[in-house]
C-alpha cells in the first residue's frame, strides 16, 4: 500500500504538489492523470522520496519513508521500482548489463545477478537479447529493458512516469499489456502516471485527476463512471460539447451505461413508451477497468423530457442534462 498524507511541495513559493492525500491499495493499478505541469512527476518523485515534500508523510508498505534517514531510505527504495519516459538506460552496457546494474547494490554473487537478470528479461519477452547493445533495440524493447531493470530488485511497487509517452500506439498497447500481466502475476502495486486518458482507461483500476498540484477527483473507475458530473468520466467518454443545430427547445441528455446495460433496447423502448422522437447525437463504448461501459447522448423533445428523464433514472441509469429541462 502507498499512502500519501497531506503532501505538499513548493518550488520558489509556487506549489507543484498541493496538499495531496492518496491511498493506493496493494495490488492495484492506480493512475495519476493530468495535463503537463499538473505536478505528476513531482508527485512520483515524492513517492520514492527522490524529492522530499515540504509537508506531509509518505508511507509505502507500512514504512513511513518521510521518517527515515538517508541510509534506511536507500534500502526502502529497493522496494519501489521506477520506469521513466526516456528509459534512462546506459548505452555503454548490454541489455543484460543494464538489468544487472540494478542488482549491484544488493551484494549478491555475480552468477545470482546474471540469473535474476535473465529471469527478468524472460519475463518482459527479451530473454534472447541479453547480449545486445541498447541502441540495437526499438523504443518499445528499450522500455521493456527499463521495466526488467525496475523489477529486478523484487519491488512491491512499480512507479511508472509517462513510460509510454515516447512510444507509438501499438507499442504503447503492448507495454500496457505487460503492466497488466505484471500486476496480475506478480501482484505488484502499479502507480501509472500519464497525461493520456486511454492509458488509464485500458489499464487502471482506480485513478486520481491532478490539476495544479491538487487532486480534484479520485476513485475506482467503476464508481467514477457512475458519479454525476465526474470530470474523469467526461474525459473517459469524449463526446465533446452539444453540437450546433440542436433546436433550442430540445433537451439533450447523456446516459451512462455500465456493466451489462445495453443502450439500444433502452432507447428503443423510450421512443415507444413516450411516443417521442428520440435521436442519438453520439455514443461511445469503452472497456473500462474490465467492464463494458458506454455513454450515449440523446436529443429528446422538450415536452416529454421530464417524463423520459424520470423513466431513465427509475431504471437506475445515470443521466446528465446538458441542455433544457433538468427534471
Ligand atoms: P507534470 O509531470 O504533471 O508535467 P511536474 O511535476 O513536472 O508536472 O511539474 C509541476 C510544476 O512544478 C511545474 O510548474 C514545473 O515547472 C514545476 N517544477 C517541477 N520540478 C521543478 C524543479 N525541480 N524546480 C522548479 N520547478 C519545478
Ligand atoms: Mg511529468
Short mmCIF file of C-alpha atoms and ligand atoms in Angstrom, two decimals:
data_model
loop_
_atom_site.label_atom_id
_atom_site.label_comp_id
_atom_site.label_asym_id
_atom_site.label_seq_id
_atom_site.Cartn_x
_atom_site.Cartn_y
_atom_site.Cartn_z
CA UNK A 1 0.00 0.00 0.00
CA UNK A 2 1.07 3.54 -0.72
CA UNK A 3 -0.31 6.28 1.50
CA UNK A 4 0.30 9.96 0.94
CA UNK A 5 -1.00 12.23 3.64
CA UNK A 6 -1.35 15.96 3.07
CA UNK A 7 1.77 16.13 0.95
CA UNK A 8 2.95 19.47 -0.44
CA UNK A 9 5.98 20.59 -2.42
CA UNK A 10 6.69 24.17 -3.45
CA UNK A 11 9.28 25.48 -5.88
CA UNK A 12 10.14 29.11 -5.26
CA UNK A 13 6.93 29.61 -3.31
CA UNK A 14 4.78 28.11 -6.10
CA UNK A 15 3.05 24.83 -5.24
CA UNK A 16 3.86 21.94 -7.60
CA UNK A 17 2.06 19.46 -5.34
CA UNK A 18 -0.53 20.98 -3.06
CA UNK A 19 -1.96 19.15 -0.04
CA UNK A 20 -2.34 15.76 -1.73
CA UNK A 21 -3.73 12.77 0.15
CA UNK A 22 -3.99 9.43 -1.63
CA UNK A 23 -4.27 5.80 -0.58
CA UNK A 24 -3.29 3.22 -3.15
CA UNK A 25 -4.24 -0.30 -2.06
CA UNK A 26 -1.84 -3.21 -2.55
CA UNK A 27 -2.23 -4.90 -5.91
CA UNK A 28 -3.99 -2.04 -7.67
CA UNK A 29 -3.07 -0.33 -10.89
CA UNK A 30 -3.64 3.27 -9.93
CA UNK A 31 -3.48 6.07 -12.47
CA UNK A 32 -2.41 9.64 -11.78
CA UNK A 33 -3.66 11.65 -14.70
CA UNK A 34 -3.38 15.32 -15.52
CA UNK A 35 -2.08 17.80 -18.03
CA UNK A 36 1.54 18.79 -18.43
CA UNK A 37 2.64 20.84 -15.44
CA UNK A 38 -0.07 19.42 -13.14
CA UNK A 39 2.58 18.06 -10.75
CA UNK A 40 2.54 14.37 -11.72
CA UNK A 41 6.30 13.88 -11.95
CA UNK A 42 6.87 15.80 -8.74
CA UNK A 43 4.37 13.51 -7.05
CA UNK A 44 6.16 10.44 -8.47
CA UNK A 45 9.50 11.66 -7.09
CA UNK A 46 7.84 12.27 -3.74
CA UNK A 47 6.54 8.68 -3.59
CA UNK A 48 10.08 7.30 -3.63
CA UNK A 49 11.40 10.37 -1.86
CA UNK A 50 13.81 11.38 -4.60
CA UNK A 51 12.13 14.64 -3.67
CA UNK A 52 11.37 15.38 -0.03
CA UNK A 53 7.97 17.01 0.43
CA UNK A 54 7.87 20.29 2.36
CA UNK A 55 4.97 18.89 4.34
CA UNK A 56 3.12 15.62 4.75
CA UNK A 57 4.02 11.95 5.05
CA UNK A 58 4.71 9.16 2.58
CA UNK A 59 4.19 5.56 3.67
CA UNK A 60 4.97 2.54 1.49
CA UNK A 61 4.22 -0.98 2.79
CA UNK A 62 3.82 0.27 6.36
CA UNK A 63 7.17 2.06 6.34
CA UNK A 64 6.96 5.82 6.69
CA UNK A 65 9.60 6.94 4.22
CA UNK A 66 9.46 10.55 5.38
CA UNK A 67 10.67 9.42 8.82
CA UNK A 68 13.76 7.60 7.52
CA UNK A 69 17.36 8.76 7.30
CA UNK A 70 19.27 8.53 4.02
CA UNK A 71 20.78 5.05 4.62
CA UNK A 72 17.47 3.46 5.60
CA UNK A 73 15.80 5.27 2.76
CA UNK A 74 18.20 3.79 0.22
CA UNK A 75 17.22 0.32 1.41
CA UNK A 76 13.50 1.14 1.42
CA UNK A 77 13.73 2.47 -2.15
CA UNK A 78 14.70 -1.01 -3.31
CA UNK A 79 11.03 -1.87 -2.76
CA UNK A 80 9.97 0.73 -5.33
CA UNK A 81 10.83 0.16 -8.98
CA UNK A 82 10.80 3.15 -11.31
CA UNK A 83 10.19 3.30 -15.06
CA UNK A 84 10.85 6.53 -16.95
CA UNK A 85 9.63 8.10 -20.19
CA UNK A 86 13.17 8.37 -21.57
CA UNK A 87 14.08 4.82 -20.50
CA UNK A 88 17.29 6.11 -18.79
CA UNK A 89 19.38 3.12 -19.88
CA UNK A 90 23.17 3.06 -20.07
CA UNK A 91 24.29 2.69 -23.68
CA UNK A 92 27.74 1.60 -22.50
CA UNK A 93 26.24 -1.62 -21.14
CA UNK A 94 24.49 -4.52 -22.78
CA UNK A 95 20.81 -5.20 -22.26
CA UNK A 96 21.66 -7.71 -19.53
CA UNK A 97 24.21 -5.34 -18.03
CA UNK A 98 21.54 -2.69 -17.59
CA UNK A 99 19.34 -5.07 -15.62
CA UNK A 100 22.29 -6.37 -13.57
CA UNK A 101 23.17 -2.81 -12.63
CA UNK A 102 20.00 -2.61 -10.55
CA UNK A 103 21.27 -5.57 -8.51
CA UNK A 104 24.84 -4.50 -7.91
CA UNK A 105 23.99 -2.66 -4.71
CA UNK A 106 22.42 -5.80 -3.30
CA UNK A 107 25.77 -7.51 -2.96
CA UNK A 108 24.79 -10.96 -4.24
CA UNK A 109 27.10 -13.12 -6.36
CA UNK A 110 27.73 -12.33 -9.99
CA UNK A 111 26.06 -15.58 -11.04
CA UNK A 112 22.97 -14.77 -8.98
CA UNK A 113 22.75 -11.34 -10.60
CA UNK A 114 23.06 -12.86 -14.02
CA UNK A 115 20.33 -15.43 -13.28
CA UNK A 116 17.99 -12.80 -11.92
CA UNK A 117 18.60 -10.50 -14.90
CA UNK A 118 17.88 -13.39 -17.27
CA UNK A 119 14.67 -14.18 -15.39
CA UNK A 120 13.55 -10.57 -15.70
CA UNK A 121 14.45 -10.39 -19.41
CA UNK A 122 12.45 -13.59 -19.97
CA UNK A 123 9.52 -12.00 -18.16
CA UNK A 124 9.49 -8.97 -20.46
CA UNK A 125 10.00 -11.07 -23.60
CA UNK A 126 13.65 -10.17 -24.22
CA UNK A 127 15.31 -13.31 -22.91
CA UNK A 128 17.12 -13.76 -26.22
CA UNK A 129 18.50 -10.19 -26.39
CA UNK A 130 20.67 -10.12 -23.27
CA UNK A 131 23.91 -9.61 -25.18
CA UNK A 132 22.55 -6.92 -27.49
CA UNK A 133 23.57 -3.34 -27.03
CA UNK A 134 20.90 -0.82 -26.17
CA UNK A 135 20.99 1.04 -29.49
CA UNK A 136 20.12 -2.16 -31.36
CA UNK A 137 16.69 -2.18 -29.70
CA UNK A 138 13.49 -0.40 -30.67
CA UNK A 139 11.92 2.10 -28.30
CA UNK A 140 9.42 -0.47 -27.07
CA UNK A 141 12.17 -3.01 -26.44
CA UNK A 142 14.23 -0.42 -24.59
CA UNK A 143 11.26 0.28 -22.36
CA UNK A 144 10.98 -3.45 -21.69
CA UNK A 145 14.58 -3.36 -20.51
CA UNK A 146 13.62 -0.41 -18.29
CA UNK A 147 10.81 -2.49 -16.82
CA UNK A 148 13.06 -5.54 -16.33
CA UNK A 149 15.56 -3.31 -14.52
CA UNK A 150 12.82 -1.81 -12.33
CA UNK A 151 11.59 -5.29 -11.35
CA UNK A 152 15.00 -6.87 -10.75
CA UNK A 153 15.25 -5.96 -7.06
CA UNK A 154 11.83 -7.51 -6.34
CA UNK A 155 9.94 -4.31 -5.57
CA UNK A 156 6.39 -4.37 -4.25
CA UNK A 157 5.57 -1.13 -6.05
CA UNK A 158 6.19 -0.13 -9.64
CA UNK A 159 6.20 3.59 -10.34
CA UNK A 160 5.82 4.46 -13.99
CA UNK A 161 6.17 8.09 -15.11
CA UNK A 162 4.91 8.55 -18.69
CA UNK A 163 6.54 5.24 -19.64
CA UNK A 164 4.60 5.02 -22.90
CA UNK A 165 4.58 8.69 -23.87
CA UNK A 166 7.53 8.33 -26.28
CA UNK A 167 6.07 5.22 -27.94
CA UNK A 168 3.70 4.69 -30.87
CA UNK A 169 0.14 3.48 -30.09
CA UNK A 170 0.78 -0.16 -30.93
CA UNK A 171 3.93 -0.35 -28.82
CA UNK A 172 2.10 1.50 -26.06
CA UNK A 173 -0.57 -1.20 -26.05
CA UNK A 174 2.00 -3.97 -25.76
CA UNK A 175 3.74 -2.24 -22.84
CA UNK A 176 0.40 -1.68 -21.07
CA UNK A 177 -0.41 -5.35 -21.63
CA UNK A 178 2.90 -6.17 -19.93
CA UNK A 179 1.96 -3.93 -16.98
CA UNK A 180 -1.37 -5.70 -16.61
CA UNK A 181 0.42 -9.05 -16.63
CA UNK A 182 2.99 -7.92 -14.07
CA UNK A 183 0.19 -6.62 -11.85
CA UNK A 184 -1.76 -9.87 -12.09
CA UNK A 185 1.07 -12.38 -11.98
CA UNK A 186 3.40 -10.70 -9.51
CA UNK A 187 0.73 -8.87 -7.53
CA UNK A 188 2.66 -5.63 -7.78
CA UNK A 189 1.03 -2.33 -6.98
CA UNK A 190 1.47 -0.13 -10.04
CA UNK A 191 1.33 3.65 -9.95
CA UNK A 192 0.83 4.71 -13.53
CA UNK A 193 1.50 8.37 -14.20
CA UNK A 194 0.25 9.63 -17.53
CA UNK A 195 -1.30 12.52 -19.40
CA UNK A 196 -3.17 10.04 -21.63
CA UNK A 197 -6.68 9.05 -20.63
CA UNK A 198 -6.50 5.98 -22.89
CA UNK A 199 -3.76 4.57 -20.69
CA UNK A 200 -5.98 4.96 -17.64
CA UNK A 201 -8.97 3.51 -19.44
CA UNK A 202 -7.26 0.34 -20.59
CA UNK A 203 -5.10 -0.43 -17.59
CA UNK A 204 -6.08 1.24 -14.31
CA UNK A 205 -8.49 0.06 -11.62
CA UNK A 206 -8.54 3.48 -10.00
CA UNK A 207 -7.36 6.94 -10.84
CA UNK A 208 -6.82 10.41 -9.47
CA UNK A 209 -7.11 13.57 -11.54
CA UNK A 210 -4.41 16.11 -10.72
CA UNK A 211 -4.81 19.80 -11.54
CA UNK A 212 -2.36 22.47 -10.49
CA UNK A 213 -0.90 20.15 -7.91
CA UNK A 214 -4.23 19.21 -6.36
CA UNK A 215 -6.25 16.03 -6.54
CA UNK A 216 -9.61 17.21 -7.86
CA UNK A 217 -11.15 13.75 -8.17
CA UNK A 218 -10.23 10.18 -7.33
CA UNK A 219 -11.82 6.78 -7.08
CA UNK A 220 -12.29 3.36 -8.58
CA UNK A 221 -13.17 3.75 -12.25
CA UNK A 222 -16.26 1.56 -11.88
CA UNK A 223 -17.51 4.05 -9.28
CA UNK A 224 -16.27 7.15 -11.06
CA UNK A 225 -18.31 6.39 -14.19
CA UNK A 226 -21.43 6.29 -12.02
CA UNK A 227 -20.69 9.65 -10.44
CA UNK A 228 -22.76 12.55 -11.80
CA UNK A 229 -20.63 15.43 -13.01
CA UNK A 230 -17.39 13.47 -12.85
CA UNK A 231 -14.66 15.18 -14.84
CA UNK A 232 -12.67 11.99 -15.12
CA UNK A 233 -15.69 10.37 -16.68
CA UNK A 234 -16.21 13.09 -19.26
CA UNK A 235 -12.59 12.52 -20.27
CA UNK A 236 -13.15 8.75 -20.35
CA UNK A 237 -16.10 9.27 -22.71
CA UNK A 238 -15.02 12.08 -25.01
CA UNK A 239 -18.36 13.14 -26.51
CA UNK A 240 -17.45 16.83 -26.65
CA UNK A 241 -19.90 19.74 -26.47
CA UNK A 242 -23.52 19.68 -27.65
CA UNK A 243 -23.40 20.02 -31.46
CA UNK A 244 -24.74 23.07 -33.30
CA UNK A 245 -28.11 22.59 -34.91
CA UNK A 246 -29.91 21.08 -31.92
CA UNK A 247 -33.19 23.04 -31.54
CA UNK A 248 -33.20 25.38 -28.58
CA UNK A 249 -36.39 23.80 -27.16
CA UNK A 250 -34.96 20.26 -27.24
CA UNK A 251 -33.43 18.61 -24.21
CA UNK A 252 -30.02 16.98 -24.52
CA UNK A 253 -29.00 14.29 -22.07
CA UNK A 254 -26.09 11.92 -21.62
CA UNK A 255 -26.90 8.42 -20.38
CA UNK A 256 -24.07 6.37 -18.88
CA UNK A 257 -24.35 2.61 -19.18
CA UNK A 258 -22.06 0.48 -17.06
CA UNK A 259 -21.62 -3.23 -16.64
CA UNK A 260 -24.13 -5.01 -18.80
CA UNK A 261 -26.87 -2.49 -19.56
CA UNK A 262 -27.01 -2.01 -23.28
CA UNK A 263 -28.19 1.23 -24.79
CA UNK A 264 -30.18 0.07 -27.84
CA UNK A 265 -33.12 -1.66 -26.09
CA UNK A 266 -33.36 1.17 -23.56
CA UNK A 267 -33.57 3.80 -26.27
CA UNK A 268 -35.97 1.84 -28.47
CA UNK A 269 -38.30 1.38 -25.51
CA UNK A 270 -38.08 5.07 -24.61
CA UNK A 271 -39.25 6.12 -28.06
CA UNK A 272 -42.12 3.64 -27.90
CA UNK A 273 -43.31 4.24 -24.33
CA UNK A 274 -43.20 8.01 -24.59
CA UNK A 275 -44.21 8.16 -28.23
CA UNK A 276 -41.30 10.51 -28.67
CA UNK A 277 -38.88 11.19 -31.48
CA UNK A 278 -35.63 10.50 -29.65
CA UNK A 279 -32.43 10.88 -31.64
CA UNK A 280 -28.95 9.71 -30.83
CA UNK A 281 -26.43 12.54 -31.11
CA UNK A 282 -23.40 10.46 -30.21
CA UNK A 283 -22.24 7.33 -28.48
CA UNK A 284 -19.01 5.89 -27.12
CA UNK A 285 -18.48 2.40 -25.84
CA UNK A 286 -15.36 1.67 -23.89
CA UNK A 287 -13.89 -1.13 -21.90
CA UNK A 288 -13.08 0.48 -18.58
CA UNK A 289 -11.41 -1.42 -15.76
CA UNK A 290 -12.52 -4.65 -17.42
CA UNK A 291 -16.15 -3.58 -17.66
CA UNK A 292 -18.04 -2.64 -20.77
CA UNK A 293 -19.28 0.90 -20.32
CA UNK A 294 -20.72 3.48 -22.58
CA UNK A 295 -22.22 6.89 -22.81
CA UNK A 296 -24.96 7.85 -25.24
CA UNK A 297 -26.11 11.39 -25.96
CA UNK A 298 -29.78 11.82 -26.79
CA UNK A 299 -31.86 14.66 -28.09
CA UNK A 300 -35.35 14.47 -26.58
CA UNK A 301 -38.31 16.74 -27.47
CA UNK A 302 -38.76 19.27 -24.68
CA UNK A 303 -42.39 18.37 -23.88
CA UNK A 304 -41.57 14.75 -22.91
CA UNK A 305 -38.11 15.37 -21.47
CA UNK A 306 -39.22 15.39 -17.84
CA UNK A 307 -41.00 12.06 -18.17
CA UNK A 308 -38.17 10.49 -20.16
CA UNK A 309 -35.54 11.52 -17.63
CA UNK A 310 -37.66 10.28 -14.71
CA UNK A 311 -38.16 6.97 -16.53
CA UNK A 312 -34.42 6.52 -17.18
CA UNK A 313 -33.50 7.42 -13.61
CA UNK A 314 -36.08 4.94 -12.33
CA UNK A 315 -34.15 2.28 -14.29
CA UNK A 316 -31.07 3.21 -12.27
CA UNK A 317 -29.29 4.88 -15.16
CA UNK A 318 -27.02 7.85 -14.67
CA UNK A 319 -28.42 10.85 -16.53
CA UNK A 320 -26.78 14.21 -17.07
CA UNK A 321 -28.77 17.04 -18.59
CA UNK A 322 -26.64 19.17 -20.91
CA UNK A 323 -29.38 21.37 -22.31
CA UNK A 324 -33.02 22.04 -21.47
CA UNK A 325 -35.28 20.60 -18.77
CA UNK A 326 -33.42 19.38 -15.72
CA UNK A 327 -36.21 17.17 -14.40
P1 LIG B 1 3.93 17.13 -14.77
O1 LIG B 1 4.79 15.92 -14.58
O2 LIG B 1 2.49 16.90 -14.42
O3 LIG B 1 4.06 17.70 -16.14
P2 LIG B 1 5.77 18.43 -12.94
O4 LIG B 1 5.65 17.72 -11.65
O5 LIG B 1 6.93 18.10 -13.80
O6 LIG B 1 4.41 18.27 -13.76
O7 LIG B 1 5.79 19.98 -12.66
C1 LIG B 1 4.81 20.64 -11.85
C2 LIG B 1 5.22 22.08 -11.68
O8 LIG B 1 6.39 22.17 -10.88
C3 LIG B 1 5.56 22.79 -12.97
O9 LIG B 1 5.08 24.11 -12.90
C4 LIG B 1 7.05 22.74 -13.02
O10 LIG B 1 7.57 23.79 -13.76
C5 LIG B 1 7.43 22.82 -11.56
N1 LIG B 1 8.69 22.09 -11.26
C6 LIG B 1 8.85 20.75 -11.34
N2 LIG B 1 10.10 20.39 -10.98
C7 LIG B 1 10.75 21.54 -10.65
C8 LIG B 1 12.07 21.86 -10.20
N3 LIG B 1 12.97 20.89 -9.97
N4 LIG B 1 12.36 23.15 -9.96
C9 LIG B 1 11.44 24.12 -10.16
N5 LIG B 1 10.20 23.90 -10.59
C10 LIG B 1 9.83 22.64 -10.84
MG1 LIG B 2 5.90 14.75 -15.92
#
